mmCIF file of C-alpha atoms in Angstrom:
data_model
loop_
_atom_site.group_PDB
_atom_site.id
_atom_site.type_symbol
_atom_site.label_atom_id
_atom_site.label_comp_id
_atom_site.label_asym_id
_atom_site.label_seq_id
_atom_site.Cartn_x
_atom_site.Cartn_y
_atom_site.Cartn_z
ATOM 1 C CA MET A 21 -16.724 -20.771 -24.044
ATOM 2 C CA THR A 22 -18.809 -22.053 -26.996
ATOM 3 C CA ASN A 23 -19.879 -25.478 -26.868
ATOM 4 C CA ASN A 24 -22.629 -27.865 -27.922
ATOM 5 C CA LEU A 25 -22.530 -30.039 -24.853
ATOM 6 C CA GLN A 26 -22.131 -33.887 -25.625
ATOM 7 C CA LYS A 27 -22.425 -35.316 -22.168
ATOM 8 C CA ILE A 28 -24.366 -33.356 -19.580
ATOM 9 C CA SER A 29 -23.612 -34.214 -15.714
ATOM 10 C CA PRO A 30 -26.676 -35.404 -14.046
ATOM 11 C CA ILE A 31 -28.343 -33.698 -11.007
ATOM 12 C CA ILE A 32 -27.377 -36.076 -8.129
ATOM 13 C CA GLY A 33 -29.558 -36.373 -4.927
ATOM 14 C CA VAL A 34 -32.515 -37.385 -3.027
ATOM 15 C CA SER A 35 -32.810 -34.285 -0.693
ATOM 16 C CA PRO A 36 -36.401 -32.606 -1.005
ATOM 17 C CA ASN A 37 -34.398 -29.554 -2.618
ATOM 18 C CA ILE A 38 -32.836 -31.747 -5.378
ATOM 19 C CA ILE A 39 -36.115 -33.517 -5.995
ATOM 20 C CA LYS A 40 -37.900 -30.234 -6.298
ATOM 21 C CA THR A 41 -35.145 -28.987 -8.628
ATOM 22 C CA LYS A 42 -35.546 -31.952 -10.914
ATOM 23 C CA GLU A 43 -39.136 -31.679 -11.099
ATOM 24 C CA LEU A 44 -39.065 -27.789 -11.956
ATOM 25 C CA ILE A 45 -36.493 -28.348 -14.765
ATOM 26 C CA ASN A 46 -38.900 -30.882 -16.335
ATOM 27 C CA HIS A 47 -41.661 -28.520 -15.915
ATOM 28 C CA VAL A 48 -40.075 -25.431 -17.540
ATOM 29 C CA ALA A 49 -37.211 -26.680 -19.693
ATOM 30 C CA ASP A 50 -39.666 -26.414 -22.988
ATOM 31 C CA THR A 51 -41.077 -22.758 -22.000
ATOM 32 C CA GLY A 52 -38.307 -20.600 -23.078
ATOM 33 C CA LEU A 53 -38.881 -18.399 -20.129
ATOM 34 C CA ASN A 54 -35.882 -16.576 -18.541
ATOM 35 C CA ILE A 55 -34.535 -18.232 -15.568
ATOM 36 C CA ILE A 56 -32.411 -17.071 -12.519
ATOM 37 C CA ILE A 57 -30.579 -19.936 -10.896
ATOM 38 C CA CYS A 58 -29.494 -19.022 -7.269
ATOM 39 C CA GLY A 59 -27.239 -20.574 -4.625
ATOM 40 C CA GLU A 60 -23.808 -20.532 -3.033
ATOM 41 C CA SER A 61 -20.670 -20.922 -5.208
ATOM 42 C CA GLY A 62 -19.922 -24.631 -5.931
ATOM 43 C CA VAL A 63 -23.690 -25.870 -5.429
ATOM 44 C CA GLY A 64 -24.105 -27.014 -9.054
ATOM 45 C CA LYS A 65 -25.769 -24.091 -10.870
ATOM 46 C CA GLU A 66 -24.009 -24.572 -14.041
ATOM 47 C CA VAL A 67 -25.056 -28.342 -14.032
ATOM 48 C CA VAL A 68 -28.848 -27.105 -13.545
ATOM 49 C CA ALA A 69 -28.189 -24.927 -16.443
ATOM 50 C CA GLN A 70 -26.934 -27.736 -18.566
ATOM 51 C CA ASN A 71 -29.831 -30.028 -17.724
ATOM 52 C CA LEU A 72 -32.590 -27.283 -18.515
ATOM 53 C CA TYR A 73 -30.769 -27.027 -21.928
ATOM 54 C CA GLN A 74 -30.435 -30.756 -22.361
ATOM 55 C CA LYS A 75 -34.405 -31.028 -21.839
ATOM 56 C CA SER A 76 -35.343 -28.061 -23.775
ATOM 57 C CA PRO A 77 -36.228 -28.058 -27.543
ATOM 58 C CA ARG A 78 -32.940 -25.982 -28.011
ATOM 59 C CA LYS A 79 -30.819 -29.089 -27.358
ATOM 60 C CA GLY A 80 -28.235 -29.648 -30.041
ATOM 61 C CA LYS A 81 -28.178 -25.764 -30.648
ATOM 62 C CA PRO A 82 -25.208 -23.682 -29.061
ATOM 63 C CA PHE A 83 -24.899 -23.499 -25.213
ATOM 64 C CA ILE A 84 -22.819 -20.459 -24.509
ATOM 65 C CA LYS A 85 -21.420 -19.495 -20.949
ATOM 66 C CA ILE A 86 -19.956 -16.430 -19.869
ATOM 67 C CA ASN A 87 -18.895 -15.404 -16.419
ATOM 68 C CA CYS A 88 -19.688 -11.960 -15.671
ATOM 69 C CA ALA A 89 -17.334 -11.836 -12.553
ATOM 70 C CA ALA A 90 -14.172 -12.874 -14.441
ATOM 71 C CA LEU A 91 -14.146 -9.981 -17.135
ATOM 72 C CA PRO A 92 -14.001 -6.111 -16.656
ATOM 73 C CA GLU A 93 -16.711 -4.023 -17.929
ATOM 74 C CA GLY A 94 -15.289 -3.075 -21.241
ATOM 75 C CA LEU A 95 -14.233 -6.372 -22.134
ATOM 76 C CA LEU A 96 -17.475 -8.175 -20.730
ATOM 77 C CA GLU A 97 -19.390 -5.887 -23.220
ATOM 78 C CA SER A 98 -17.238 -6.545 -26.149
ATOM 79 C CA GLU A 99 -17.681 -10.391 -25.322
ATOM 80 C CA LEU A 100 -21.417 -10.296 -25.199
ATOM 81 C CA PHE A 101 -22.048 -8.053 -28.131
ATOM 82 C CA GLY A 102 -18.972 -8.362 -30.326
ATOM 83 C CA PHE A 103 -17.298 -5.580 -32.209
ATOM 84 C CA GLU A 104 -16.110 -4.228 -35.599
ATOM 85 C CA GLN A 105 -12.890 -3.856 -36.812
ATOM 86 C CA GLY A 106 -11.433 -0.730 -35.431
ATOM 87 C CA ALA A 107 -13.885 -0.460 -32.779
ATOM 88 C CA PHE A 108 -11.352 0.293 -30.201
ATOM 89 C CA THR A 109 -7.492 -0.192 -29.987
ATOM 90 C CA GLY A 110 -6.544 -3.683 -30.728
ATOM 91 C CA ALA A 111 -9.780 -4.499 -32.770
ATOM 92 C CA GLU A 112 -7.958 -5.738 -35.531
ATOM 93 C CA ARG A 113 -10.815 -7.603 -37.149
ATOM 94 C CA ARG A 114 -14.556 -8.093 -36.653
ATOM 95 C CA ARG A 115 -15.566 -10.578 -33.908
ATOM 96 C CA ARG A 116 -18.931 -11.982 -33.115
ATOM 97 C CA GLY A 117 -20.173 -11.747 -29.567
ATOM 98 C CA LYS A 118 -22.004 -14.440 -27.367
ATOM 99 C CA PHE A 119 -25.362 -13.066 -28.172
ATOM 100 C CA GLU A 120 -24.718 -13.946 -31.855
ATOM 101 C CA LEU A 121 -22.886 -17.053 -30.992
ATOM 102 C CA ALA A 122 -25.922 -18.273 -28.925
ATOM 103 C CA HIS A 123 -28.452 -17.543 -31.572
ATOM 104 C CA GLY A 124 -31.006 -20.291 -31.378
ATOM 105 C CA GLY A 125 -29.659 -21.730 -28.443
ATOM 106 C CA VAL A 126 -28.965 -20.847 -24.752
ATOM 107 C CA LEU A 127 -26.522 -17.962 -23.206
ATOM 108 C CA LEU A 128 -25.874 -18.759 -19.421
ATOM 109 C CA LEU A 129 -24.950 -15.378 -17.794
ATOM 110 C CA ASP A 130 -22.961 -16.911 -14.627
ATOM 111 C CA GLU A 131 -22.485 -14.465 -11.773
ATOM 112 C CA ILE A 132 -24.716 -11.918 -13.224
ATOM 113 C CA GLY A 133 -24.881 -10.183 -9.767
ATOM 114 C CA ASP A 134 -21.320 -8.892 -10.546
ATOM 115 C CA MET A 135 -22.314 -7.154 -13.781
ATOM 116 C CA SER A 136 -21.896 -3.336 -13.560
ATOM 117 C CA MET A 137 -25.100 -1.295 -13.489
ATOM 118 C CA SER A 138 -24.289 0.460 -16.966
ATOM 119 C CA LEU A 139 -23.921 -2.910 -18.595
ATOM 120 C CA GLN A 140 -27.011 -4.079 -16.967
ATOM 121 C CA ALA A 141 -28.985 -1.419 -18.720
ATOM 122 C CA LYS A 142 -27.762 -2.579 -22.052
ATOM 123 C CA LEU A 143 -28.371 -6.286 -21.179
ATOM 124 C CA LEU A 144 -32.155 -5.160 -20.591
ATOM 125 C CA HIS A 145 -32.369 -3.430 -23.798
ATOM 126 C CA VAL A 146 -31.331 -6.791 -25.469
ATOM 127 C CA LEU A 147 -33.906 -8.787 -23.530
ATOM 128 C CA GLN A 148 -36.818 -6.206 -24.212
ATOM 129 C CA SER A 149 -36.251 -5.680 -27.912
ATOM 130 C CA GLY A 150 -34.458 -8.811 -28.997
ATOM 131 C CA GLU A 151 -31.677 -6.560 -30.830
ATOM 132 C CA PHE A 152 -28.139 -5.423 -30.213
ATOM 133 C CA SER A 153 -25.516 -3.764 -32.021
ATOM 134 C CA ARG A 154 -21.739 -4.741 -32.183
ATOM 135 C CA LEU A 155 -19.358 -2.243 -30.594
ATOM 136 C CA GLY A 156 -18.260 0.093 -33.210
ATOM 137 C CA SER A 157 -21.528 -0.375 -35.506
ATOM 138 C CA GLU A 158 -24.956 1.150 -35.767
ATOM 139 C CA LYS A 159 -26.574 -1.859 -37.366
ATOM 140 C CA GLU A 160 -29.074 -3.669 -35.192
ATOM 141 C CA LEU A 161 -28.753 -7.555 -35.145
ATOM 142 C CA LYS A 162 -31.564 -9.779 -33.916
ATOM 143 C CA THR A 163 -30.910 -12.518 -31.426
ATOM 144 C CA ASP A 164 -33.152 -15.515 -30.516
ATOM 145 C CA THR A 165 -31.606 -16.618 -27.366
ATOM 146 C CA TRP A 166 -32.721 -18.270 -24.225
ATOM 147 C CA ILE A 167 -31.197 -16.496 -21.144
ATOM 148 C CA LEU A 168 -30.228 -18.360 -18.241
ATOM 149 C CA ALA A 169 -28.668 -16.347 -15.294
ATOM 150 C CA ALA A 170 -26.700 -17.698 -12.193
ATOM 151 C CA THR A 171 -25.771 -16.016 -9.200
ATOM 152 C CA ASN A 172 -24.556 -16.268 -5.679
ATOM 153 C CA HIS A 173 -25.687 -12.989 -4.571
ATOM 154 C CA GLU A 174 -29.062 -12.128 -3.145
ATOM 155 C CA LEU A 175 -30.251 -9.947 -5.769
ATOM 156 C CA GLU A 176 -33.253 -8.635 -3.615
ATOM 157 C CA GLN A 177 -30.754 -7.085 -1.230
ATOM 158 C CA ASP A 178 -28.388 -5.837 -3.973
ATOM 159 C CA ILE A 179 -31.632 -4.032 -5.425
ATOM 160 C CA LYS A 180 -32.272 -2.249 -2.229
ATOM 161 C CA ASN A 181 -28.417 -1.388 -2.084
ATOM 162 C CA GLU A 182 -28.669 -0.050 -5.588
ATOM 163 C CA LYS A 183 -26.287 -2.350 -7.100
ATOM 164 C CA PHE A 184 -28.438 -4.266 -9.223
ATOM 165 C CA ARG A 185 -31.444 -2.961 -11.588
ATOM 166 C CA GLU A 186 -34.894 -3.933 -10.417
ATOM 167 C CA ASP A 187 -36.369 -3.839 -13.805
ATOM 168 C CA LEU A 188 -33.565 -6.179 -15.086
ATOM 169 C CA TYR A 189 -34.394 -8.470 -12.091
ATOM 170 C CA PHE A 190 -38.193 -8.725 -12.971
ATOM 171 C CA ARG A 191 -37.235 -9.401 -16.560
ATOM 172 C CA LEU A 192 -34.769 -12.183 -15.630
ATOM 173 C CA ASN A 193 -36.690 -13.502 -12.733
ATOM 174 C CA ILE A 194 -39.640 -15.159 -14.315
ATOM 175 C CA ILE A 195 -38.758 -18.561 -12.755
ATOM 176 C CA LYS A 196 -36.348 -18.820 -10.025
ATOM 177 C CA ILE A 197 -34.393 -22.171 -9.019
ATOM 178 C CA PHE A 198 -32.687 -22.229 -5.907
ATOM 179 C CA ILE A 199 -30.261 -24.826 -5.126
ATOM 180 C CA SER A 200 -29.481 -25.524 -1.259
ATOM 181 C CA PRO A 201 -25.933 -25.605 0.151
ATOM 182 C CA LEU A 202 -24.508 -29.234 0.345
ATOM 183 C CA ARG A 203 -24.337 -28.752 4.223
ATOM 184 C CA GLU A 204 -28.312 -28.519 4.316
ATOM 185 C CA ARG A 205 -28.719 -31.898 2.135
ATOM 186 C CA PRO A 206 -26.206 -34.257 3.775
ATOM 187 C CA GLU A 207 -28.401 -37.338 2.570
ATOM 188 C CA ASP A 208 -27.147 -36.430 -1.039
ATOM 189 C CA ILE A 209 -23.523 -36.879 0.018
ATOM 190 C CA PRO A 210 -23.296 -40.684 -0.291
ATOM 191 C CA LEU A 211 -24.697 -40.660 -3.945
ATOM 192 C CA LEU A 212 -22.376 -37.743 -4.749
ATOM 193 C CA ILE A 213 -19.511 -39.785 -3.700
ATOM 194 C CA ASP A 214 -20.578 -42.621 -5.412
ATOM 195 C CA HIS A 215 -20.979 -40.661 -8.653
ATOM 196 C CA PHE A 216 -17.675 -38.956 -8.511
ATOM 197 C CA LEU A 217 -15.577 -41.880 -7.678
ATOM 198 C CA LYS A 218 -17.299 -43.780 -10.786
ATOM 199 C CA LYS A 219 -16.474 -40.603 -12.848
ATOM 200 C CA TYR A 220 -12.809 -40.023 -11.753
ATOM 201 C CA SER A 221 -11.578 -43.701 -11.065
ATOM 202 C CA PRO A 222 -10.750 -44.283 -14.746
ATOM 203 C CA ARG A 223 -8.979 -41.012 -15.209
ATOM 204 C CA PHE A 224 -7.046 -41.460 -11.981
ATOM 205 C CA LYS A 225 -6.454 -45.357 -12.734
ATOM 206 C CA ASN A 226 -7.669 -46.032 -9.144
ATOM 207 C CA THR A 227 -10.552 -48.521 -8.925
ATOM 208 C CA GLN A 228 -9.781 -49.839 -5.212
ATOM 209 C CA VAL A 229 -10.599 -46.522 -3.212
ATOM 210 C CA LYS A 230 -14.022 -47.293 -1.369
ATOM 211 C CA PRO A 231 -15.135 -45.373 1.687
ATOM 212 C CA ASP A 232 -16.543 -47.244 4.757
ATOM 213 C CA TYR A 233 -19.493 -46.221 6.646
ATOM 214 C CA SER A 234 -17.877 -44.202 9.361
ATOM 215 C CA LEU A 235 -15.877 -42.188 6.847
ATOM 216 C CA ILE A 236 -19.149 -41.211 4.885
ATOM 217 C CA GLU A 237 -20.845 -40.280 8.200
ATOM 218 C CA LYS A 238 -18.030 -37.816 8.911
ATOM 219 C CA LEU A 239 -18.258 -36.243 5.566
ATOM 220 C CA LYS A 240 -22.072 -35.854 6.039
ATOM 221 C CA LYS A 241 -21.346 -33.909 9.160
ATOM 222 C CA TYR A 242 -18.792 -31.605 7.535
ATOM 223 C CA HIS A 243 -20.054 -28.091 6.809
ATOM 224 C CA TRP A 244 -18.585 -27.891 3.000
ATOM 225 C CA PRO A 245 -18.049 -24.383 2.541
ATOM 226 C CA GLY A 246 -17.184 -25.068 -1.087
ATOM 227 C CA ASN A 247 -20.287 -27.368 -1.460
ATOM 228 C CA VAL A 248 -20.379 -29.967 -4.082
ATOM 229 C CA ARG A 249 -17.230 -28.457 -5.840
ATOM 230 C CA GLU A 250 -15.224 -29.056 -2.708
ATOM 231 C CA LEU A 251 -16.522 -32.541 -2.545
ATOM 232 C CA GLN A 252 -15.564 -33.288 -5.898
ATOM 233 C CA ASN A 253 -11.851 -31.949 -5.383
ATOM 234 C CA VAL A 254 -11.843 -33.848 -1.981
ATOM 235 C CA LEU A 255 -12.436 -37.204 -3.980
ATOM 236 C CA LYS A 256 -9.988 -36.330 -6.704
ATOM 237 C CA ARG A 257 -7.265 -36.101 -4.025
ATOM 238 C CA ILE A 258 -8.208 -39.130 -2.538
ATOM 239 C CA LEU A 259 -8.037 -40.956 -5.833
ATOM 240 C CA VAL A 260 -4.506 -39.434 -6.119
ATOM 241 C CA MET A 261 -3.165 -40.266 -2.648
ATOM 242 C CA GLY A 262 -5.225 -43.375 -1.894
ATOM 243 C CA ASN A 263 -5.651 -42.714 1.938
ATOM 244 C CA TRP A 264 -9.507 -41.896 2.746
ATOM 245 C CA GLU A 265 -8.909 -41.968 6.344
ATOM 246 C CA GLU A 266 -6.108 -39.499 6.739
ATOM 247 C CA ILE A 267 -7.557 -37.147 4.086
ATOM 248 C CA VAL A 268 -11.067 -37.405 5.681
ATOM 249 C CA ASP A 269 -9.677 -36.741 9.188
ATOM 250 C CA GLU A 270 -7.594 -33.851 8.108
ATOM 251 C CA LEU A 271 -10.528 -32.182 6.661
ATOM 252 C CA THR A 272 -13.090 -32.687 9.365
ATOM 253 C CA HIS A 273 -10.520 -31.989 12.121
ATOM 254 C CA SER A 274 -9.494 -28.712 10.508
ATOM 255 C CA SER A 275 -13.248 -27.789 10.329
ATOM 256 C CA TYR A 276 -13.861 -28.673 13.664
ATOM 257 C CA ALA A 277 -11.019 -26.981 15.053
ATOM 258 C CA THR A 278 -11.799 -23.726 13.208
ATOM 259 C CA ASN A 279 -15.590 -23.563 13.743
ATOM 260 C CA ASN A 280 -16.297 -25.283 17.291
ATOM 261 C CA LEU A 281 -14.932 -25.516 20.763
ATOM 262 C CA THR A 282 -14.647 -28.897 22.554
ATOM 263 C CA THR A 283 -16.893 -29.290 25.696
ATOM 264 C CA THR A 284 -13.445 -29.120 27.787
ATOM 265 C CA GLU A 285 -12.469 -25.955 25.915
ATOM 266 C CA THR A 286 -15.660 -24.221 26.522
ATOM 267 C CA SER A 287 -15.834 -25.133 30.126
ATOM 268 C CA SER A 288 -11.973 -24.546 31.074
ATOM 269 C CA LYS A 289 -11.089 -21.635 28.909
ATOM 270 C CA GLU A 290 -14.156 -19.431 28.405
ATOM 271 C CA PRO A 291 -17.744 -19.319 29.570
ATOM 272 C CA SER A 292 -20.321 -20.774 27.107
ATOM 273 C CA ILE A 293 -22.874 -18.445 25.541
ATOM 274 C CA VAL A 294 -25.668 -19.762 27.775
ATOM 275 C CA SER A 295 -23.485 -18.984 30.725
ATOM 276 C CA ASP A 296 -22.868 -15.543 29.377
ATOM 277 C CA ILE A 297 -26.671 -14.756 29.495
ATOM 278 C CA LEU A 298 -27.545 -16.277 32.632
ATOM 279 C CA ASN A 299 -24.647 -14.220 34.049
ATOM 280 C CA SER A 300 -25.748 -11.004 32.418
ATOM 281 C CA ALA A 301 -29.239 -11.603 33.757
ATOM 282 C CA GLY A 302 -28.066 -11.644 37.299
ATOM 283 C CA ALA A 303 -28.845 -15.169 38.353
ATOM 284 C CA SER A 304 -26.344 -16.186 40.967
ATOM 285 C CA PRO A 305 -26.377 -19.178 41.182
ATOM 286 C CA PRO A 306 -28.219 -19.211 37.672
ATOM 287 C CA ASP A 307 -31.676 -20.834 37.406
ATOM 288 C CA LEU A 308 -33.973 -21.853 34.791
ATOM 289 C CA GLU A 309 -36.174 -18.720 35.012
ATOM 290 C CA SER A 310 -33.258 -16.415 33.666
ATOM 291 C CA PHE A 311 -33.413 -18.516 30.176
ATOM 292 C CA SER A 312 -34.749 -16.827 27.181
ATOM 293 C CA LEU A 313 -34.223 -18.862 23.765
ATOM 294 C CA LYS A 314 -34.803 -15.612 21.930
ATOM 295 C CA GLU A 315 -31.928 -13.782 23.743
ATOM 296 C CA ILE A 316 -29.834 -16.831 23.439
ATOM 297 C CA LYS A 317 -30.379 -16.899 19.830
ATOM 298 C CA ARG A 318 -29.623 -13.220 19.351
ATOM 299 C CA LYS A 319 -26.238 -13.408 21.248
ATOM 300 C CA THR A 320 -25.192 -16.552 19.611
ATOM 301 C CA LEU A 321 -25.626 -14.737 16.214
ATOM 302 C CA ASP A 322 -23.850 -11.506 17.383
ATOM 303 C CA LYS A 323 -21.010 -13.783 18.700
ATOM 304 C CA VAL A 324 -20.711 -15.375 15.358
ATOM 305 C CA GLU A 325 -21.084 -12.326 13.349
ATOM 306 C CA LYS A 326 -18.495 -10.582 15.364
ATOM 307 C CA GLU A 327 -15.932 -13.422 14.896
ATOM 308 C CA ALA A 328 -16.484 -13.751 11.137
ATOM 309 C CA ILE A 329 -16.152 -9.795 10.657
ATOM 310 C CA SER A 330 -13.119 -9.835 12.732
ATOM 311 C CA TYR A 331 -11.510 -12.604 10.773
ATOM 312 C CA VAL A 332 -12.182 -10.936 7.446
ATOM 313 C CA LEU A 333 -11.041 -7.567 8.505
ATOM 314 C CA GLY A 334 -7.883 -9.039 9.891
ATOM 315 C CA ARG A 335 -7.261 -10.987 6.500
ATOM 316 C CA THR A 336 -7.867 -7.716 4.551
ATOM 317 C CA ASP A 337 -5.808 -5.588 6.871
ATOM 318 C CA TRP A 338 -8.729 -3.668 7.659
ATOM 319 C CA ASN A 339 -9.732 -2.782 4.049
ATOM 320 C CA ARG A 340 -13.472 -2.345 4.789
ATOM 321 C CA SER A 341 -14.470 -2.114 1.093
ATOM 322 C CA LYS A 342 -12.914 -5.392 0.406
ATOM 323 C CA ALA A 343 -14.146 -7.042 3.531
ATOM 324 C CA ALA A 344 -17.893 -6.021 2.870
ATOM 325 C CA LYS A 345 -17.443 -7.575 -0.822
ATOM 326 C CA ILE A 346 -16.236 -10.626 0.746
ATOM 327 C CA LEU A 347 -18.830 -10.988 3.376
ATOM 328 C CA LYS A 348 -21.368 -10.140 0.644
ATOM 329 C CA ILE A 349 -22.804 -7.097 2.505
ATOM 330 C CA SER A 350 -23.001 -3.536 1.761
ATOM 331 C CA TYR A 351 -20.431 -1.265 3.081
ATOM 332 C CA LYS A 352 -22.785 0.913 5.187
ATOM 333 C CA THR A 353 -24.091 -2.436 6.671
ATOM 334 C CA LEU A 354 -20.358 -3.393 7.528
ATOM 335 C CA LEU A 355 -19.724 -0.099 9.128
ATOM 336 C CA TYR A 356 -22.811 -0.430 11.287
ATOM 337 C CA LYS A 357 -21.911 -3.916 12.425
ATOM 338 C CA ILE A 358 -18.268 -2.728 13.222
ATOM 339 C CA SER A 359 -19.900 -0.270 15.422
ATOM 340 C CA ASP A 360 -22.730 -2.164 16.878
ATOM 341 C CA LEU A 361 -20.779 -5.279 17.790
ATOM 342 C CA ASN A 362 -17.909 -3.103 19.135
ATOM 343 C CA ILE A 363 -15.302 -4.580 16.779
ATOM 344 C CA GLU A 364 -12.091 -2.914 17.249
ATOM 345 C CA ARG A 365 -8.966 -2.811 15.033
ATOM 346 C CA PRO A 366 -6.071 -4.301 16.907
ATOM 347 C CA PRO A 367 -3.134 -2.194 17.442
ATOM 348 C CA LYS A 368 0.024 -2.450 15.280
ATOM 349 C CA PHE A 369 3.207 -3.108 16.828
#
């Protein structure tokens, strides 16, 4: 994707995290230092990168984005560095890579945590020397490119698991910007709703859709696993369908049914976590002396982890490698948790 951005999406919000992010962008945009932008999928990492570009001296120069998770290793390498005619089967003509295209501007390496270790080594060489070669060529080319990297990985953990190079991490991580998930900044939701309605209402020819206070409050309490991107898509759907209440109720009811038990269900179908702990402590009838907040927290986390891991294993037909990738933990960690939490594979009939 090659573009000189004409219109940059603003960073919307009044939460402490967003205010800090805006301040940091203003502070570092003119430095040219490598930056890692971290956060869950959908929080707006690319928007942060665009705003860094917009406030930098490189504004008006190329802004190039490449998704490191979307391409296999060989294709990603050729996309980054380009290739000469005949460099490999199908290379019918010379092609410039993203480093050449981004010369003088910005290169956003999106989802850099998914880049292979061998390609990480080649990227490190470019960052250290400012030089690279097209595939099939020995000629060294110079590049003056401001590198921004984005990831939803915990790269420090990936380093421990030998999935990310420590030297590359320190080369990239001169400045780190972390974007909190939307569920941790509900005060931003009304502003985001207003922004997206203004942005998309003309496209969908709907200027009559307005939320009332109770619906906004429901959306503020929703956990938003897809973050700002999910909110954006929900609002597009509302603009097309024109039924706030039905769509919001469907969204929040589905979330509640999936992630919670009502008080009636908890008391009538299974004991609560607190009751479990009191009973395990041998208190009959239970008394307050049996309470231990630390133990309650541990057992709560164990229960949530067990349910989450069991769910993902079931959806992947117990493909543990695939499950570990989805859960963003190492394969060894997953095996340990399966054993420690006594997760058993259900029998097949």
